[in-house]
Coordinates of C-alpha atoms in Angstrom, one line a residue:
M367 CA -9.6 32.0 -87.9
N368 CA -11.4 29.5 -90.0
A369 CA -10.1 29.5 -93.6
D370 CA -13.5 28.4 -94.9
P371 CA -16.3 30.9 -94.0
Q372 CA -18.9 28.2 -94.9
A373 CA -17.3 25.6 -92.7
S374 CA -19.3 26.7 -89.6
K375 CA -22.5 26.3 -91.6
Y376 CA -21.8 22.5 -91.7
E377 CA -20.5 21.9 -88.2
S378 CA -22.6 19.4 -86.3
P379 CA -24.6 20.6 -83.3
C380 CA -23.5 17.3 -81.7
Q381 CA -20.1 18.9 -81.0
S382 CA -21.8 21.3 -78.5
C383 CA -24.2 18.7 -77.0
G384 CA -23.3 15.1 -76.3
A385 CA -26.6 14.4 -74.5
C386 CA -27.4 11.2 -76.5
C387 CA -24.0 9.9 -75.4
A388 CA -24.8 10.4 -71.8
Y389 CA -28.5 9.4 -71.8
S390 CA -28.5 5.7 -71.0
S391 CA -25.9 2.9 -70.5
N392 CA -28.2 0.8 -72.8
W393 CA -27.8 3.1 -75.8
P394 CA -24.2 2.6 -76.9
R395 CA -24.8 -1.1 -77.8
F396 CA -23.4 -3.2 -80.6
T397 CA -25.9 -4.4 -83.1
T398 CA -24.9 -4.8 -86.8
E399 CA -21.2 -4.0 -86.6
E400 CA -18.7 -6.3 -88.1
D401 CA -16.2 -7.9 -85.7
S402 CA -13.3 -6.4 -87.6
V403 CA -14.7 -2.9 -86.9
L404 CA -15.4 -3.7 -83.2
D405 CA -11.8 -4.9 -82.9
L406 CA -10.7 -1.3 -83.6
I407 CA -12.4 0.0 -80.4
P408 CA -10.0 -0.1 -77.5
A409 CA -11.0 -3.0 -75.1
S410 CA -11.0 -0.5 -72.2
L411 CA -14.0 1.2 -73.8
V412 CA -16.1 -2.0 -74.3
N413 CA -18.4 -3.2 -71.5
A414 CA -17.7 -6.5 -69.6
R415 CA -20.3 -8.4 -71.7
G416 CA -18.8 -7.2 -75.0
S417 CA -22.2 -6.0 -76.0
G418 CA -21.6 -2.3 -76.2
M419 CA -19.6 0.6 -75.0
R420 CA -18.5 0.8 -71.4
C421 CA -20.3 3.5 -69.5
D422 CA -19.6 5.5 -66.4
G423 CA -23.2 5.7 -65.1
D424 CA -25.2 6.6 -68.2
R425 CA -22.3 8.4 -69.9
C426 CA -20.4 6.5 -72.7
S427 CA -16.8 6.2 -71.7
A428 CA -15.8 7.3 -75.3
L429 CA -17.4 10.7 -74.8
S430 CA -15.0 13.5 -74.1
G431 CA -15.9 17.0 -72.9
R432 CA -18.8 18.7 -71.1
I433 CA -22.4 18.0 -72.0
G434 CA -24.1 21.0 -73.6
V435 CA -20.8 22.8 -74.0
A436 CA -18.3 21.0 -76.1
T437 CA -18.0 17.2 -76.7
S438 CA -16.4 14.7 -79.0
C439 CA -16.4 11.0 -79.5
T440 CA -12.9 9.4 -79.0
V441 CA -13.9 6.5 -81.3
Y442 CA -16.0 8.5 -83.8
A443 CA -14.8 6.6 -86.9
T444 CA -15.7 3.2 -85.3
R445 CA -18.7 4.3 -83.1
P446 CA -21.6 1.8 -82.9
E447 CA -24.4 1.8 -85.5
V448 CA -26.9 3.1 -82.9
C449 CA -24.7 6.2 -82.4
R450 CA -24.5 6.7 -86.2
T451 CA -28.3 6.6 -86.6
C452 CA -29.1 9.2 -83.9
M453 CA -29.5 12.4 -85.8
P454 CA -29.6 16.0 -84.6
G455 CA -33.2 16.9 -83.9
D456 CA -34.7 13.4 -84.2
A457 CA -36.9 11.9 -81.4
E458 CA -33.9 10.3 -79.7
C459 CA -31.9 13.5 -79.8
A460 CA -34.9 15.5 -78.3
M461 CA -35.4 12.9 -75.5
A462 CA -31.7 13.0 -74.6
R463 CA -31.5 16.8 -74.8
R464 CA -34.6 17.2 -72.6
R465 CA -33.1 15.0 -69.9
W466 CA -30.0 17.3 -69.8
G467 CA -32.2 20.4 -69.8
L468 CA -31.1 21.5 -73.3
P469 CA -33.6 22.9 -75.9
A470 CA -34.7 20.7 -78.7
L471 CA -33.2 21.1 -82.1
A472 CA -35.3 21.3 -85.3
D473 CA -36.2 17.8 -86.5
P474 CA -34.5 17.1 -89.8
G475 CA -37.4 14.9 -90.9
A476 CA -40.0 17.6 -90.4

């Protein structure tokens, strides 16, 4: 049982989704990250060009779990900036969820 009854109120819908992490092999790319941060990502999870995360098809290799059920990022603390900027309910989220047949979330900017 959860000790904090308010905790579930703040859980991210991303943990039961993962669609953005399995939308396109072009999305988990490196842009503004410092080399010192990128060095913390295991080399086995970085693509051959060193330009982003390695993907299995369109799915980021750092994604664990089942899309639309329960997911997590194995490098969450050092995930690329593009992953950090995708917000639950934004346009990118909606596009990815649509591709996986998941209903859209409320847009936080609306």
